[in-house]
């Protein structure tokens, strides 16, 4: 791939709450090349959205980037002053969000909102911006773009609104588009259209894309490389083909087997990861995944593994690695997928509720 | 079209079909618009057999949740019948309706909105028992603990409030509440959609275990077709207020007869990059039309890749007829011809 566009180096983003410090992003390093599509997957609260918001320096209060560098084309985003960061957002990196219903202003016309994104950055003159709006809506395949620029968001369907959001993101020709769960709120047929559109735009415009999602199938469909996050850390990273074929971290492995596939008849029970993700104010010692890991060994409980190379271009944070797990243990992990008996046993050792104090 | 299977079941005590929806309609009038109505459910026929899981899929606005509310008698039908266990429940009232309600329960999508935040888990689970005066007070308390154990929660959690639980645990409480009165039929309306993937797998496995243990019949409504395929025995596909196809779970995925089913299935990404490179989703033209004024003839014809319009597709509404595999029905003039 081409040259490195964005390099995140040992990023720490923490939230200073009354309950303590939440280490939402805990030492994340990643990069994205120009024109590349990178997927970031993980469950709610794993830090994937906060990583993206940190890149744009949009971390909400009481959160702060406490350490790390974010290098964009050789300049450190964390050191940008107000003018520079304003210029960076939108011009260099744009972001689209999950819910197109709430990200558009309901009282102004869609065309004007896209135009505003351009005039705000002085990239295009007012008259050029106006003509570009129609062009952009056509580019994202909004039918009858000439008349629809005058519509209000409520006159657009969900899919059309997400197209308008993508048009707005692309308005200033950014070199990176961050999409946070862009299709989660949409119906499947509409989702397929939006994925198709993002693929085409990536090919046509060469815009690099960072797709943040919990949906492994979307990553398989859209991305070249994938980063798997758990409890604020990267646990595995590599080319999509390789990660899906031979995941080495038990979390990645479980994640892939916990979703049924539409193209396969039911065979096994789903692998479910027992328990809950850790409380990030008080993460477990050692590997953050060890309390839920079916292949845990003693070392995992005290000593946190680093990210180490497990294959060409593939890194994983694990002492065990899936290729070293015995077949019978894998079979046992599949079988243990919380049957009734297992559930009964589990309740005895059920941990106190994460994030809340017992009582009430 | 195997006619051999149609043996009349009059002599048999238990009808294999637990619930029959016969030509059901639900129209919501729009006030001030001179007789216009949202035709949410517009002539649906459906059977749910004892002990099976029927998956009901379709995009937002196709009427699947409205249909679920008709089936559970939470909404009155505009026309048509819903026969549960041999009884037409659309005409029932009062005590007889309550007796039926005890047999059918519902699990909802949002575990944050469907539990009363001011009630303890014990009260939430005991309420259905109180409602139907089941057992003595001591029996009820014991039953609450048993329910918690059944769904994999600590039985000592009875004094806790919903906010102390995670989304997955709340969904377990919702399931326990549905099980409290020993129903035979449970409607799961997007019951796992709001959950994270690893938690979703736990709940899916739990639903399967409970079905095996208590011989439950499920109507499983979801928009995630992969989950539906995993859980269901048969699947019904809805489009704009109508059922367009019903078949066994593997038949419908391997040999869809209705072009909408085929398009819907082709749009789902698969967690496998090798498959994804080859997959070509069938792009549907336009968007779902308004249920206030559905298209003439076959409702799907303006978006259908194989429609003959103007022609038979825009003029005649196709009936649900057997096509393809045994036990498969589709409403299409050109079923399977693509």
XYZ file of C-alpha atoms in Angstrom:
698
model
C 0.000 0.000 0.000
C 0.864 3.622 -0.331
C 2.333 5.970 2.171
C 1.147 6.260 5.741
C -1.598 8.831 6.070
C -2.328 8.670 9.753
C -0.234 7.179 12.513
C -1.596 6.880 16.040
C 1.117 6.225 18.564
C 0.468 4.941 22.096
C -2.762 6.881 22.459
C -4.279 7.146 25.922
C -7.690 8.736 26.350
C -9.134 8.792 29.833
C -12.379 9.949 31.377
C -12.160 11.542 34.783
C -15.431 10.568 36.440
C -16.617 10.591 40.029
C -16.168 6.827 40.078
C -12.544 7.072 39.050
C -10.470 7.251 35.909
C -11.914 5.305 32.975
C -9.149 4.211 30.642
C -11.273 4.207 27.523
C -8.315 4.061 25.142
C -5.286 2.513 26.740
C -2.176 2.611 24.627
C -3.534 2.219 21.113
C -1.140 2.376 18.179
C -2.413 2.040 14.661
C -1.876 3.465 11.232
C -3.849 3.877 8.061
C -2.368 4.184 4.594
C -3.593 6.549 1.930
C -6.551 5.010 0.110
C -6.810 2.079 2.497
C -9.926 0.717 4.211
C -9.334 -0.163 7.849
C -11.933 -1.770 10.097
C -11.994 -1.318 13.856
C -14.162 -3.932 15.547
C -15.150 -4.600 19.107
C -18.154 -4.527 21.388
C -19.734 -1.516 23.065
C -17.328 0.179 25.412
C -14.153 -1.297 23.921
C -12.898 2.158 22.968
C -13.345 2.062 19.210
C -15.482 5.188 18.963
C -13.340 7.069 21.484
C -10.264 6.238 19.389
C -11.941 7.853 16.382
C -13.120 10.854 18.383
C -9.595 11.248 19.758
C -8.215 11.404 16.225
C -10.531 14.334 15.548
C -9.943 15.707 19.050
C -13.665 15.566 19.722
C -13.492 13.572 22.977
C -16.452 14.678 25.104
C -16.039 15.891 28.703
C -14.854 14.648 31.147
C -12.535 12.838 28.755
C -9.054 13.917 27.740
C -6.235 12.621 25.603
C -3.638 12.082 28.302
C -0.750 10.721 26.268
C 0.253 9.696 22.798
C 0.784 11.148 19.389
C -1.542 11.351 16.407
C 0.562 12.055 13.343
C -1.279 13.124 10.220
C 0.977 13.627 7.212
C 3.887 14.216 9.553
C 2.142 16.728 11.855
C 0.964 15.968 15.381
C -2.787 16.523 15.680
C -2.619 16.657 19.476
C -0.496 19.820 19.221
C -2.756 21.641 16.738
C -4.095 25.057 17.798
C -7.759 25.962 17.312
C -7.387 27.145 13.722
C -5.340 24.163 12.691
C -7.726 21.633 14.236
C -10.667 23.399 12.593
C -8.918 23.149 9.278
C -8.009 19.511 9.918
C -11.597 18.483 10.687
C -13.583 18.317 7.506
C -10.751 19.212 5.166
C -8.427 16.335 5.992
C -10.596 13.965 7.984
C -14.384 13.759 8.036
C -16.608 11.584 10.144
C -20.069 10.134 9.611
C -22.150 8.796 12.440
C -24.531 5.962 13.109
C -27.784 7.803 13.234
C -28.461 9.950 10.170
C -31.704 11.116 11.771
C -29.995 13.005 14.540
C -26.869 14.146 12.726
C -28.731 16.368 10.265
C -30.294 19.679 11.267
C -34.054 19.240 10.888
C -34.831 22.919 10.204
C -32.500 23.639 7.279
C -32.508 22.200 3.795
C -30.242 19.264 3.048
C -28.537 21.111 0.188
C -27.741 24.065 2.405
C -26.214 21.841 5.084
C -23.835 20.285 2.572
C -23.035 23.723 1.144
C -22.351 25.030 4.630
C -19.797 22.290 5.198
C -17.881 23.635 2.217
C -18.193 27.373 2.812
C -17.217 26.934 6.468
C -13.828 25.726 5.345
C -13.309 28.336 2.621
C -12.207 25.568 0.328
C -14.700 26.483 -2.350
C -16.269 29.814 -3.247
C -19.935 30.248 -2.388
C -21.068 29.871 -5.974
C -18.874 26.864 -6.638
C -20.095 25.267 -3.393
C -23.673 25.649 -4.561
C -23.069 23.822 -7.823
C -20.982 21.187 -6.097
C -23.880 20.224 -3.816
C -25.828 18.706 -6.698
C -22.685 17.043 -7.972
C -22.023 15.508 -4.549
C -25.570 14.238 -4.139
C -25.297 12.640 -7.575
C -22.012 11.100 -6.592
C -23.668 9.414 -3.595
C -26.494 8.299 -5.933
C -29.343 10.377 -4.596
C -31.965 10.223 -7.352
C -33.307 13.539 -8.705
C -30.510 15.391 -6.930
C -31.410 18.757 -8.498
C -34.791 18.862 -6.775
C -33.808 17.036 -3.596
C -31.271 19.678 -2.540
C -34.270 21.784 -1.583
C -35.749 19.082 0.640
C -35.608 19.034 4.419
C -34.137 16.004 6.210
C -37.599 14.676 7.172
C -38.401 14.354 3.477
C -35.456 11.980 3.068
C -35.644 8.297 3.984
C -33.073 6.791 6.362
C -30.865 5.534 3.556
C -31.045 8.853 1.695
C -30.110 10.736 4.874
C -27.067 8.535 5.315
C -26.152 9.263 1.685
C -26.509 12.984 2.404
C -24.243 12.573 5.435
C -21.647 10.826 3.294
C -21.933 13.619 0.700
C -21.323 16.133 3.471
C -18.332 14.152 4.700
C -16.853 14.091 1.220
C -17.664 17.739 0.459
C -14.180 19.023 1.178
C -12.430 16.068 -0.418
C -10.892 14.703 2.805
C -8.200 12.066 2.527
C -9.736 10.041 5.383
C -13.373 9.314 6.096
C -14.200 7.840 9.496
C -17.524 6.003 9.518
C -18.891 5.050 12.937
C -21.455 2.251 12.531
C -22.713 3.862 9.309
C -25.268 1.162 8.501
C -26.366 -0.088 11.903
C -29.568 1.960 11.925
C -30.524 0.959 8.389
C -32.540 -1.888 6.914
C -30.581 -4.704 5.264
C -31.338 -3.816 1.661
C -30.445 -0.181 2.348
C -27.353 -1.292 4.246
C -26.242 -3.218 1.157
C -26.649 -0.063 -0.947
C -24.587 2.048 1.452
C -21.792 -0.547 1.648
C -21.747 -0.667 -2.145
C -21.570 3.115 -2.277
C -18.683 3.285 0.195
C -16.766 0.693 -1.807
C -17.285 2.652 -5.004
C -16.302 5.967 -3.443
C -13.155 4.442 -2.005
C -12.233 3.195 -5.480
C -13.245 6.333 -7.385
C -11.893 9.008 -5.059
C -9.134 7.123 -3.290
C -10.462 8.298 0.074
C -9.072 6.202 2.899
C -11.801 4.838 5.174
C -11.852 3.858 8.785
C -14.927 1.755 9.504
C -15.901 1.403 13.131
C -18.337 -1.424 13.728
C -19.321 -4.398 15.835
C -20.356 -6.294 12.711
C -17.677 -8.712 11.511
C -19.548 -9.294 8.260
C -19.311 -5.609 7.357
C -15.569 -5.698 7.915
C -15.279 -8.751 5.684
C -17.228 -6.930 3.047
C -15.539 -3.551 3.097
C -12.096 -3.607 4.679
C -8.594 -4.616 3.732
C -7.167 -4.587 7.218
C -8.800 -4.992 10.616
C -7.992 -3.967 14.169
C -9.792 -5.827 16.981
C -10.176 -3.899 20.225
C -11.034 -5.111 23.707
C -11.183 -3.058 26.912
C -9.375 -0.056 25.427
C -6.587 -2.067 23.823
C -5.808 -3.572 20.481
C -5.802 -7.342 20.883
C -5.249 -8.330 17.277
C -4.530 -6.700 13.968
C -3.883 -7.905 10.453
C -5.139 -8.300 6.883
C -8.837 -9.185 6.790
C -8.386 -12.497 4.940
C -5.833 -13.714 7.410
C -7.674 -12.631 10.548
C -10.872 -14.306 9.410
C -9.106 -17.466 8.318
C -6.749 -17.822 11.218
C -7.521 -15.580 14.176
C -4.901 -16.019 16.891
C -6.432 -14.123 19.792
C -9.185 -16.052 21.628
C -11.340 -12.915 21.666
C -11.228 -12.565 17.891
C -11.880 -16.272 17.570
C -14.930 -16.132 19.857
C -16.242 -13.006 18.193
C -16.169 -14.728 14.811
C -17.962 -17.768 16.166
C -20.569 -15.931 18.181
C -22.441 -14.706 15.108
C -24.504 -17.073 12.993
C -23.899 -16.980 9.230
C -26.749 -16.470 6.848
C -25.147 -18.691 4.207
C -24.822 -21.738 6.454
C -27.283 -24.172 7.914
C -27.283 -24.373 11.712
C -24.566 -26.689 12.925
C -23.129 -25.819 16.293
C -24.418 -23.773 19.115
C -23.036 -20.287 19.024
C -19.905 -19.675 21.015
C -20.836 -17.176 23.651
C -18.265 -15.330 25.657
C -19.401 -15.769 29.226
C -19.440 -12.869 31.628
C -19.169 -9.194 30.788
C -16.466 -6.828 29.554
C -14.400 -5.453 32.467
C -15.054 -2.236 34.290
C -12.507 0.144 32.810
C -12.021 2.049 36.066
C -10.693 -1.139 37.559
C -9.530 -3.497 34.835
C -8.350 -6.991 35.779
C -4.623 -7.598 36.203
C -2.751 -9.413 33.463
C -4.503 -9.902 30.159
C -7.729 -7.884 30.162
C -9.581 -10.757 28.547
C -8.434 -13.480 30.919
C -11.554 -13.611 33.145
C -13.648 -14.467 30.074
C -11.099 -16.450 28.098
C -11.788 -20.174 27.618
C -8.072 -20.896 27.067
C -6.633 -19.003 30.026
C -3.342 -20.146 31.583
C -1.796 -18.997 34.873
C 0.526 -16.486 33.266
C -2.460 -14.604 31.736
C -3.686 -13.704 35.220
C -0.632 -11.770 36.297
C 1.317 -10.779 33.249
C -0.150 -8.786 30.375
C 1.125 -9.903 26.976
C 2.334 -7.369 24.438
C 1.364 -7.218 20.803
C 3.666 -9.608 19.042
C 3.935 -10.725 15.465
C 2.191 -14.062 14.931
C 2.291 -14.192 11.127
C 3.233 -11.873 8.300
C 1.558 -8.515 9.016
C -0.528 -10.062 11.801
C -0.032 -9.177 15.457
C -1.868 -10.489 18.519
C -1.788 -9.806 22.247
C -1.888 -13.286 23.758
C 0.342 -15.728 25.613
C -1.490 -18.757 24.274
C -2.519 -18.058 20.640
C -5.239 -20.109 18.988
C -2.793 -22.219 16.967
C -1.353 -23.603 20.208
C -4.707 -24.516 21.700
C -5.427 -28.236 21.662
C -8.311 -29.392 19.481
C -10.173 -30.884 22.421
C -10.013 -27.570 24.268
C -11.455 -25.805 21.251
C -14.238 -28.377 21.102
C -14.877 -27.913 24.809
C -15.051 -24.145 24.406
C -17.599 -24.555 21.637
C -19.660 -26.989 23.692
C -19.628 -24.925 26.853
C -21.658 -22.229 25.151
C -23.774 -21.688 28.227
C -26.133 -24.614 28.337
C -28.684 -24.629 31.121
C -26.384 -26.561 33.403
C -23.522 -24.197 32.740
C -25.845 -21.318 33.463
C -26.759 -22.839 36.787
C -23.135 -23.260 37.691
C -22.318 -19.775 36.534
C -24.827 -18.091 38.794
C -22.944 -19.342 41.813
C -19.847 -17.467 40.746
C -21.683 -14.545 39.124
C -19.561 -11.440 39.589
C -21.139 -8.411 41.220
C -22.581 -6.078 38.657
C -20.033 -4.100 36.671
C -20.062 -0.414 37.225
C -22.601 -0.305 39.983
C -22.472 -0.587 43.698
C -24.543 -3.367 45.163
C -27.495 -2.169 47.163
C -30.716 -0.362 46.334
C -47.254 -29.515 -4.146
C -47.438 -32.711 -2.165
C -51.087 -33.290 -1.475
C -50.319 -36.422 0.517
C -49.377 -34.367 3.539
C -52.820 -32.855 3.900
C -54.377 -35.513 6.099
C -57.221 -34.029 8.161
C -56.343 -33.933 11.840
C -59.867 -34.116 13.216
C -59.399 -37.400 15.003
C -56.130 -36.338 16.594
C -56.486 -34.620 19.923
C -53.750 -32.032 19.578
C -53.863 -29.931 16.452
C -50.273 -29.641 15.193
C -50.965 -25.979 14.543
C -50.966 -23.869 17.689
C -51.867 -20.570 16.104
C -53.585 -19.681 12.857
C -53.882 -16.203 11.444
C -56.667 -16.112 8.871
C -56.823 -13.215 6.443
C -56.020 -10.687 9.164
C -56.144 -6.959 8.545
C -55.085 -4.051 10.687
C -55.704 -0.584 9.308
C -54.832 2.511 11.319
C -57.047 5.372 10.136
C -55.315 8.706 9.620
C -57.657 11.249 11.158
C -58.608 14.175 8.956
C -57.657 12.463 5.729
C -61.090 11.300 4.599
C -60.944 7.584 5.166
C -57.228 7.097 4.465
C -55.511 4.495 6.584
C -52.094 3.016 7.158
C -52.578 -0.563 6.036
C -50.037 -2.040 8.433
C -51.258 -5.623 8.121
C -53.202 -6.184 4.949
C -54.473 -9.695 4.566
C -52.101 -12.079 6.319
C -52.407 -15.843 6.553
C -49.977 -17.609 8.825
C -49.619 -20.808 10.813
C -47.437 -21.454 13.803
C -47.010 -25.086 14.737
C -46.640 -26.498 18.212
C -43.064 -26.539 19.450
C -41.574 -24.788 16.451
C -39.871 -21.453 16.059
C -41.341 -19.392 13.283
C -39.047 -16.592 12.173
C -40.734 -13.465 10.875
C -38.532 -11.144 8.843
C -38.961 -8.013 6.816
C -37.751 -4.448 6.713
C -38.941 -1.665 8.997
C -42.521 -0.719 8.347
C -43.512 -4.045 6.787
C -45.985 -4.711 9.605
C -44.215 -7.465 11.515
C -44.573 -5.864 14.941
C -48.219 -4.980 14.276
C -48.851 -8.585 13.336
C -47.249 -9.684 16.607
C -49.624 -7.405 18.496
C -52.619 -8.843 16.686
C -51.466 -12.357 17.485
C -51.129 -11.567 21.186
C -54.469 -9.717 21.215
C -52.793 -6.504 22.285
C -54.441 -4.800 19.322
C -57.901 -5.595 17.911
C -57.962 -6.754 14.288
C -59.735 -4.652 11.658
C -60.860 -7.883 10.004
C -59.909 -11.535 10.029
C -59.295 -14.146 12.679
C -56.539 -15.220 15.016
C -57.132 -18.767 16.241
C -55.020 -19.838 19.201
C -55.367 -23.417 20.402
C -58.675 -23.787 18.598
C -60.174 -20.558 19.907
C -60.708 -17.356 17.961
C -59.125 -14.812 20.252
C -60.262 -11.743 18.314
C -63.737 -12.023 19.802
C -62.702 -12.900 23.352
C -63.183 -10.494 26.214
C -62.711 -10.320 29.959
C -61.848 -13.441 31.856
C -61.638 -15.683 28.796
C -59.166 -13.328 27.149
C -57.078 -13.268 30.328
C -56.973 -17.028 30.339
C -55.525 -17.010 26.816
C -53.060 -14.263 27.672
C -51.569 -16.448 30.322
C -50.512 -18.834 27.597
C -48.857 -16.243 25.383
C -46.107 -13.933 26.527
C -43.820 -11.455 24.871
C -40.140 -10.533 25.065
C -39.305 -7.063 23.851
C -36.402 -5.473 22.052
C -35.203 -2.855 24.458
C -34.270 -4.297 27.838
C -33.835 -0.735 29.104
C -37.362 0.386 28.308
C -39.306 -2.793 29.011
C -38.514 -3.101 32.739
C -40.000 -0.674 35.258
C -37.017 1.139 36.791
C -38.834 1.580 40.116
C -39.582 -2.076 40.676
C -37.117 -4.570 42.060
C -36.354 -7.622 39.974
C -38.305 -9.717 42.474
C -41.393 -7.531 42.057
C -41.052 -7.533 38.282
C -40.989 -11.314 38.193
C -43.695 -11.732 40.816
C -46.142 -9.348 39.146
C -47.371 -11.829 36.504
C -47.835 -14.438 39.253
C -49.852 -11.957 41.318
C -51.885 -10.975 38.280
C -53.009 -14.507 37.677
C -53.119 -15.452 41.391
C -50.738 -18.333 40.902
C -49.775 -20.212 44.061
C -49.396 -18.899 47.593
C -47.203 -15.935 48.404
C -44.458 -18.288 49.500
C -44.783 -20.310 46.283
C -44.436 -17.143 44.288
C -41.242 -16.142 46.029
C -39.805 -19.557 45.444
C -40.888 -19.378 41.801
C -39.111 -16.016 41.357
C -35.851 -17.518 42.539
C -36.320 -20.509 40.299
C -36.931 -18.207 37.334
C -33.757 -16.277 37.989
C -31.826 -19.508 38.139
C -33.404 -20.688 34.893
C -32.162 -17.694 32.965
C -28.681 -17.871 34.442
C -28.918 -15.120 37.045
C -28.113 -15.256 40.719
C -31.339 -16.066 42.638
C -30.299 -13.637 45.365
C -30.666 -10.696 42.998
C -34.385 -10.272 43.816
C -33.875 -7.043 45.728
C -31.918 -5.326 43.007
C -33.244 -2.784 40.531
C -33.007 -3.010 36.730
C -30.375 -0.246 36.497
C -27.940 -2.459 38.366
C -27.877 -4.905 35.482
C -26.222 -4.875 32.087
C -28.223 -5.061 28.864
C -27.788 -8.819 28.534
C -28.781 -9.441 32.140
C -31.840 -7.228 31.739
C -32.846 -9.217 28.710
C -32.569 -12.342 30.876
C -34.941 -10.707 33.362
C -37.350 -9.972 30.505
C -37.189 -13.625 29.505
C -37.743 -14.765 33.093
C -40.804 -12.519 33.319
C -42.211 -14.041 30.147
C -41.653 -17.527 31.547
C -43.225 -16.766 34.936
C -46.750 -17.898 34.093
C -45.674 -21.038 32.204
C -46.770 -19.923 28.755
C -46.834 -22.252 25.782
C -46.176 -19.511 23.232
C -43.675 -16.643 23.344
C -43.344 -13.794 20.900
C -39.783 -12.465 20.759
C -39.932 -9.065 19.088
C -36.329 -8.173 18.143
C -35.339 -9.748 21.446
C -31.608 -9.879 20.723
C -31.200 -6.906 18.370
C -30.086 -4.413 20.995
C -27.381 -6.650 22.443
C -23.660 -6.882 21.785
C -22.574 -9.868 19.723
C -21.112 -12.000 22.509
C -24.136 -11.318 24.731
C -26.478 -11.934 21.825
C -25.010 -15.417 21.478
C -25.667 -16.093 25.183
C -29.311 -15.070 24.852
C -29.840 -17.053 21.640
C -28.443 -20.165 23.319
C -30.614 -19.529 26.357
C -33.753 -19.200 24.223
C -32.931 -22.530 22.565
C -32.356 -24.260 25.905
C -35.601 -22.966 27.335
C -37.496 -24.071 24.258
C -36.170 -27.597 24.628
C -36.857 -27.707 28.340
C -40.415 -26.364 28.267
C -41.539 -27.296 24.726
C -42.158 -23.653 23.941
C -43.412 -22.320 20.649
C -41.690 -19.142 19.500
C -42.568 -16.435 17.066
C -39.177 -14.844 16.546
C -39.310 -11.438 14.897
C -36.035 -9.921 13.775
C -34.401 -8.026 10.998
C -31.117 -9.946 11.337
C -31.642 -12.794 8.908
C -28.582 -14.700 10.043
C -29.926 -14.917 13.594
C -33.349 -15.873 12.276
C -31.899 -18.679 10.184
C -29.984 -19.948 13.194
C -33.006 -20.019 15.497
C -36.019 -20.780 13.329
C -37.554 -23.948 11.951
C -39.619 -22.083 9.399
C -39.392 -18.508 8.183
C -42.042 -16.107 6.923
C -41.057 -13.019 4.933
C -43.246 -9.917 5.055
C -43.355 -7.032 2.631
C -45.660 -4.040 2.967
C -48.284 -5.663 5.162
C -48.318 -9.061 3.458
C -46.567 -12.368 3.863
C -44.825 -12.959 0.529
C -43.108 -16.256 1.276
C -42.983 -18.977 3.927
C -40.686 -21.996 3.953
C -38.409 -24.187 6.012
C -35.290 -22.389 7.168
C -32.901 -24.038 4.743
C -35.273 -24.079 1.782
C -35.891 -20.379 1.989
C -32.190 -19.616 2.022
C -31.197 -22.129 -0.596
C -34.181 -21.902 -2.941
C -36.066 -18.657 -2.374
C -39.119 -18.489 -4.639
C -40.078 -14.844 -4.222
C -37.774 -12.211 -5.781
C -38.036 -10.063 -2.646
C -36.797 -12.923 -0.454
C -33.930 -13.460 -2.854
C -32.979 -9.772 -2.852
C -33.244 -9.568 0.930
C -30.980 -12.578 1.399
C -28.453 -11.393 -1.143
C -27.981 -8.110 0.707
C -26.679 -9.648 3.916
C -22.922 -9.556 4.323
C -21.249 -12.742 5.517
C -18.322 -12.756 7.967
C -15.962 -14.306 5.425
C -13.843 -12.120 3.130
C -13.549 -14.846 0.484
C -17.331 -15.108 0.164
C -17.689 -11.350 0.315
C -15.461 -10.822 -2.717
C -17.817 -12.922 -4.825
C -21.128 -11.823 -3.343
C -23.233 -9.644 -5.643
C -26.200 -8.132 -3.831
C -29.342 -7.714 -5.906
C -29.988 -3.987 -5.825
C -33.658 -3.147 -5.488
C -34.996 -0.124 -7.301
C -36.359 2.698 -5.183
C -37.727 2.395 -1.693
C -40.563 0.746 0.177
C -43.799 2.431 -0.937
C -46.175 3.987 1.550
C -48.501 1.518 3.277
C -51.238 4.152 3.005
C -51.482 3.651 -0.717
C -49.769 0.384 -1.686
C -49.095 -0.327 -5.376
C -51.720 -2.141 -7.437
C -51.456 -5.835 -8.205
C -48.367 -7.304 -6.576
C -47.126 -4.781 -4.028
C -43.544 -5.528 -4.868
C -43.860 -4.939 -8.625
C -42.433 -1.373 -8.806
C -39.160 -2.630 -7.275
C -39.136 -6.146 -8.649
C -36.347 -7.141 -11.031
C -38.545 -9.677 -12.861
C -41.941 -7.935 -12.804
C -44.056 -7.705 -15.961
C -45.573 -4.297 -15.573
C -47.746 -3.093 -17.092
C -49.074 -6.592 -17.158
C -50.119 -9.318 -14.790
C -47.867 -8.104 -11.954
C -49.322 -4.613 -11.829
C -52.899 -5.814 -12.308
C -53.392 -8.977 -10.294
C -52.450 -9.632 -6.734
C -50.674 -13.006 -6.595
C -52.016 -15.451 -3.955
C -49.795 -17.406 -1.576
C -49.421 -20.750 -3.328
C -47.123 -23.752 -3.006
C -43.908 -23.318 -4.948
C -40.474 -24.902 -4.709
C -39.887 -27.268 -1.813
C -42.429 -29.100 0.313
C -43.992 -26.771 2.815
C -42.949 -23.695 0.850
C -45.440 -21.061 -0.281
C -44.830 -17.832 -2.185
C -47.000 -15.014 -3.498
C -45.545 -14.343 -6.942
C -46.808 -14.784 -10.495
C -43.351 -15.841 -11.575
C -42.196 -17.650 -8.455
C -38.775 -19.173 -8.797
C -38.276 -17.848 -12.322
C -35.110 -15.864 -11.952
